XYZ file of C-alpha atoms in Angstrom:
357
model
C -34.673 120.533 34.680
C -34.737 118.733 38.004
C -37.366 116.173 37.004
C -35.382 115.339 33.911
C -32.191 114.948 35.877
C -33.938 112.931 38.564
C -35.372 110.343 36.151
C -32.617 110.155 33.513
C -30.036 108.482 35.689
C -32.156 105.598 37.013
C -33.511 104.832 33.549
C -30.036 104.872 31.985
C -28.862 102.483 34.674
C -31.876 100.235 34.133
C -31.334 100.282 30.369
C -27.642 99.454 30.686
C -28.411 96.683 33.153
C -31.069 95.300 30.824
C -28.606 95.222 27.923
C -25.979 93.454 30.026
C -28.501 90.921 31.307
C -29.777 90.345 27.765
C -26.221 89.693 26.541
C -25.554 87.312 29.417
C -28.875 85.614 28.842
C -28.203 85.240 25.131
C -24.770 83.762 25.804
C -26.180 81.355 28.376
C -29.046 80.427 26.064
C -26.595 79.742 23.265
C -24.537 77.523 25.571
C -27.675 75.719 26.688
C -29.106 75.323 23.197
C -26.036 73.900 21.458
C -25.801 70.192 22.107
C -22.531 68.413 21.413
C -23.067 65.593 18.910
C -20.621 63.156 17.335
C -21.463 62.169 13.772
C -19.328 59.344 12.361
C -18.694 59.463 8.617
C -17.739 56.453 6.531
C -15.281 58.593 4.573
C -13.181 61.728 4.810
C -13.730 62.445 1.101
C -16.012 64.844 -0.720
C -18.699 62.158 -0.713
C -19.748 63.647 2.622
C -20.224 67.111 1.100
C -23.700 67.556 2.623
C -22.396 67.078 6.153
C -19.373 69.322 5.638
C -21.435 72.125 4.094
C -23.939 71.868 6.957
C -21.034 72.420 9.361
C -19.449 75.191 7.302
C -22.655 77.201 6.883
C -23.928 76.685 10.427
C -26.980 74.578 9.609
C -26.397 72.155 12.496
C -26.058 75.091 14.871
C -29.409 76.376 13.573
C -30.834 73.101 14.886
C -29.179 73.608 18.271
C -26.426 71.093 17.550
C -22.663 71.420 17.801
C -21.752 68.593 15.437
C -18.274 67.086 15.297
C -17.682 65.091 12.120
C -15.603 61.993 12.776
C -14.023 60.579 9.625
C -13.335 56.839 9.635
C -11.869 54.147 7.418
C -15.278 52.978 6.216
C -18.824 51.930 7.054
C -17.681 48.869 9.022
C -15.822 51.150 11.414
C -18.891 53.388 11.690
C -20.987 50.327 12.558
C -18.578 49.476 15.381
C -18.674 53.046 16.705
C -22.478 53.092 16.698
C -22.758 49.619 18.211
C -20.651 50.866 21.132
C -22.772 54.039 21.390
C -19.638 56.148 20.873
C -21.508 58.434 18.457
C -25.125 59.485 18.347
C -25.426 58.756 14.638
C -23.316 57.734 11.686
C -23.242 57.415 7.923
C -22.878 54.016 6.313
C -23.872 51.531 3.625
C -26.154 48.502 4.068
C -23.327 46.102 3.210
C -21.618 47.016 6.481
C -24.632 47.857 8.624
C -26.625 44.676 8.023
C -23.899 42.301 9.294
C -23.641 44.458 12.429
C -27.412 44.339 12.914
C -27.374 40.570 12.385
C -24.682 40.360 15.074
C -26.971 42.168 17.533
C -26.132 45.849 17.104
C -29.007 48.287 17.359
C -28.604 50.460 14.264
C -31.589 52.458 13.039
C -31.681 54.073 9.556
C -33.528 57.402 9.597
C -32.245 59.423 6.617
C -31.167 58.430 3.112
C -28.240 60.447 1.801
C -27.473 58.570 -1.438
C -30.332 57.438 -3.654
C -28.914 54.561 -5.633
C -25.909 52.340 -5.025
C -22.798 54.330 -4.168
C -20.447 51.658 -5.517
C -20.065 50.572 -9.115
C -18.505 47.811 -11.192
C -16.916 49.060 -14.408
C -14.976 47.761 -17.388
C -12.912 49.644 -19.991
C -14.945 51.335 -22.698
C -15.185 48.961 -25.661
C -14.883 45.824 -23.530
C -16.920 42.802 -24.622
C -18.057 42.338 -20.988
C -21.499 43.855 -20.527
C -22.821 42.276 -17.332
C -21.673 40.703 -14.080
C -22.047 37.153 -15.400
C -19.461 38.017 -18.054
C -16.802 38.230 -15.339
C -16.573 34.425 -15.011
C -12.921 33.369 -14.958
C -11.689 36.966 -14.860
C -10.010 39.329 -12.390
C -11.801 42.157 -10.583
C -9.834 45.026 -9.090
C -11.082 46.703 -5.933
C -9.959 49.676 -3.861
C -8.965 47.528 -0.881
C -9.923 44.167 0.602
C -11.834 45.895 3.404
C -13.521 48.322 0.992
C -17.255 48.885 1.148
C -17.641 47.651 -2.423
C -16.525 44.098 -1.568
C -19.827 42.878 -0.008
C -21.763 44.244 -2.966
C -19.395 42.695 -5.524
C -19.697 39.309 -3.838
C -23.489 39.589 -3.687
C -23.735 40.583 -7.360
C -21.507 37.662 -8.375
C -23.674 35.176 -6.502
C -26.825 36.749 -7.967
C -25.268 36.220 -11.419
C -24.613 32.546 -10.636
C -20.893 32.868 -9.913
C -18.861 31.758 -6.899
C -16.889 34.787 -5.617
C -14.184 32.541 -4.199
C -13.642 30.277 -7.190
C -15.090 31.772 -10.373
C -13.280 35.134 -10.214
C -10.165 36.586 -8.638
C -10.548 39.733 -6.547
C -7.396 41.871 -6.401
C -6.650 44.996 -4.369
C -5.333 47.777 -6.633
C -6.164 50.996 -4.752
C -7.802 54.171 -6.055
C -4.903 55.858 -7.812
C -6.049 56.548 -11.373
C -2.729 55.768 -13.163
C -2.375 52.538 -11.169
C -5.894 51.367 -11.976
C -5.520 52.340 -15.635
C -2.219 50.452 -15.884
C -3.780 47.367 -14.296
C -6.623 47.440 -16.834
C -4.335 48.180 -19.785
C -1.902 45.402 -18.829
C -4.658 42.855 -18.319
C -3.860 42.376 -14.634
C -7.543 43.113 -13.994
C -10.519 42.939 -16.337
C -12.971 45.003 -14.299
C -12.826 47.402 -11.401
C -15.086 48.245 -8.474
C -14.978 51.192 -6.095
C -17.089 54.169 -5.040
C -18.734 55.991 -7.935
C -17.078 59.227 -6.824
C -13.648 57.577 -6.999
C -14.384 56.188 -10.452
C -15.627 59.579 -11.667
C -12.394 61.202 -10.493
C -10.396 58.499 -12.281
C -12.356 59.020 -15.495
C -11.651 62.749 -15.226
C -7.970 61.830 -14.955
C -8.012 59.747 -18.145
C -9.637 56.413 -17.260
C -12.428 55.539 -19.707
C -14.917 53.080 -18.242
C -18.535 51.967 -18.462
C -20.701 50.428 -15.753
C -21.903 46.827 -15.864
C -23.788 46.938 -12.540
C -27.522 46.095 -12.644
C -29.745 49.130 -13.194
C -31.990 47.934 -10.343
C -29.402 49.201 -7.856
C -30.111 52.797 -8.839
C -33.312 53.092 -6.784
C -32.136 51.629 -3.476
C -31.333 53.588 -0.266
C -27.631 53.055 -0.760
C -26.130 55.151 2.034
C -27.480 57.296 4.812
C -27.668 58.110 8.488
C -28.319 55.566 11.211
C -28.964 56.251 14.883
C -27.262 54.342 17.654
C -29.411 52.330 20.068
C -29.419 54.960 22.827
C -30.577 57.713 20.472
C -33.158 56.003 18.257
C -36.067 57.664 20.108
C -34.521 61.136 20.215
C -36.722 62.663 17.524
C -35.437 66.211 18.029
C -31.849 65.082 17.476
C -32.598 62.943 14.421
C -34.780 65.600 12.805
C -32.107 68.243 13.385
C -29.358 66.081 11.885
C -31.494 65.183 8.883
C -32.758 68.695 8.195
C -29.330 70.352 8.457
C -27.756 67.690 6.233
C -30.535 68.161 3.670
C -29.798 71.889 3.570
C -26.118 71.132 3.004
C -27.007 68.881 0.093
C -29.367 71.464 -1.398
C -26.610 74.093 -1.416
C -24.502 71.842 -3.641
C -27.444 71.078 -5.943
C -28.052 74.801 -6.418
C -24.478 76.061 -6.749
C -21.719 73.505 -7.164
C -19.071 76.231 -7.557
C -20.081 77.814 -4.267
C -20.124 74.374 -2.648
C -16.583 73.735 -3.862
C -15.407 76.947 -2.201
C -16.977 75.920 1.111
C -15.458 72.446 0.870
C -12.012 73.749 -0.025
C -11.961 75.498 3.342
C -12.967 72.361 5.245
C -11.442 69.458 3.290
C -8.804 71.090 1.053
C -7.005 67.783 0.471
C -9.924 66.690 -1.723
C -9.249 69.544 -4.162
C -5.484 69.471 -4.576
C -6.361 68.624 -8.178
C -9.264 70.972 -8.820
C -10.597 69.158 -11.914
C -10.600 65.759 -10.240
C -12.163 67.146 -7.082
C -14.956 68.840 -8.993
C -15.573 65.743 -11.143
C -15.810 63.602 -8.039
C -18.227 66.040 -6.400
C -20.399 66.210 -9.537
C -20.599 62.407 -9.614
C -21.538 62.296 -5.951
C -24.236 64.942 -6.382
C -25.718 62.841 -9.188
C -26.283 59.866 -6.890
C -27.219 61.920 -3.842
C -29.870 64.097 -5.472
C -33.145 63.586 -3.639
C -36.356 62.811 -5.558
C -38.712 65.696 -6.234
C -42.423 66.169 -5.577
C -44.181 69.224 -6.918
C -40.917 71.022 -7.556
C -39.492 70.532 -4.068
C -36.943 67.912 -3.124
C -38.012 65.208 -0.689
C -34.906 64.612 1.380
C -34.085 61.476 3.300
C -36.730 59.162 1.851
C -36.408 55.600 3.052
C -38.623 52.643 3.798
C -38.269 49.142 5.141
C -38.887 47.643 1.688
C -35.710 49.160 0.245
C -33.644 47.918 3.153
C -35.255 44.478 2.929
C -34.176 44.325 -0.723
C -30.605 44.740 0.471
C -31.185 42.003 3.052
C -32.088 39.600 0.251
C -29.146 40.704 -1.914
C -26.651 40.162 0.872
C -28.119 36.840 1.950
C -27.564 35.644 -1.624
C -24.028 36.962 -1.483
C -23.271 35.262 1.814
C -22.660 38.587 3.545
C -25.386 37.793 6.093
C -27.037 34.456 6.785
C -30.405 35.313 8.326
C -33.474 37.247 7.286
C -33.769 40.571 9.075
C -37.084 42.402 9.210
C -35.873 45.959 8.723
C -39.343 47.199 9.599
C -38.156 46.841 13.192
C -35.251 49.185 12.583
C -36.112 51.747 9.900
C -37.359 55.081 11.302
C -39.544 56.559 8.552
C -41.946 58.827 10.440
C -39.670 61.882 10.742
C -39.400 62.778 7.066
C -42.099 65.469 7.043
C -40.344 67.313 9.857
C -36.910 66.836 8.293
C -38.240 68.464 5.118
C -39.959 71.296 6.979
C -37.771 74.181 5.813
C -37.811 76.878 3.145
C -35.917 75.327 0.239
C -35.953 78.521 -1.805
C -34.283 80.420 1.035
C -31.450 77.869 1.069
C -31.154 78.060 -2.735
C -30.939 81.858 -2.494
C -28.239 81.541 0.162
C -26.367 79.071 -2.044
C -26.472 81.433 -4.999
C -24.933 84.183 -2.860
C -21.884 82.088 -1.970
C -18.435 83.120 -3.125
C -17.357 81.144 -6.184
C -13.930 82.733 -6.667
C -11.663 80.198 -5.041
């Protein structure tokens, strides 16, 4: 019995010490691995579902990132934040990012979140207006004068041969469905432009509209992530942000009911009216669904050509005045690594989410 007694105590002490050291090491490693990152969003709405789900389900943490989502008043504000290097990356639309780039800001697109223009121009169902040129002499309602749809509306008007300052009247009417419907019914506006998700929510609440925007807008990299100047070469950071966001998007593709339950915990104000919230999310998913190749989604696809198309659109619309070669800014060599994850595993996780909320 003596040998047993002699050896048991030292080994128990060694084992206990090893466990304690392992716990301390794990805690220290976790502290070391998680990097604080600020991600500026152009909205606080459900349009950013992919980012919110990535936070809620820990996908950013899986990439070693402790991401703080910073909601703003729009893409123009995001551009200012990135230009000042007050966030590592941010989400925004070309209509706001290109003027900032023209003004000298270093903003570098690296991940497409919305595939197709996120804003729309609509008229009441049954209207005789069927294209942008048909708006000559009429009134266009918008969400607000600083809204992200305004640069696009102006560009589309110019492309259609109209002067935005003289041939139409642009009126701020907000995003409240009854208010917009009343403005259309009373003839105070003849058309309306806002985010597609806003319009979908309004239609769910009784507005009945059809789009008159050019179909060519549906294939452009309409909104996505851009890196600030100081972080454009930080491949590990950009890959981690892109991959985690892609997983968040995939969860919503696979199980919208489960996604709603996650989002209700994080942004409950977007679902005070459950039907409108779900309709808005469904509309957003439609324009943020990544293209597929061989059955798998290819998340984040972007190229300089798509951005250069926007350059030409916004030059025509007077939003910017100079040609910008976006080949100097677009980061398109990280997509394989961003998409390097098991999509089926994420789909399985999505299907296991609680949907009773």
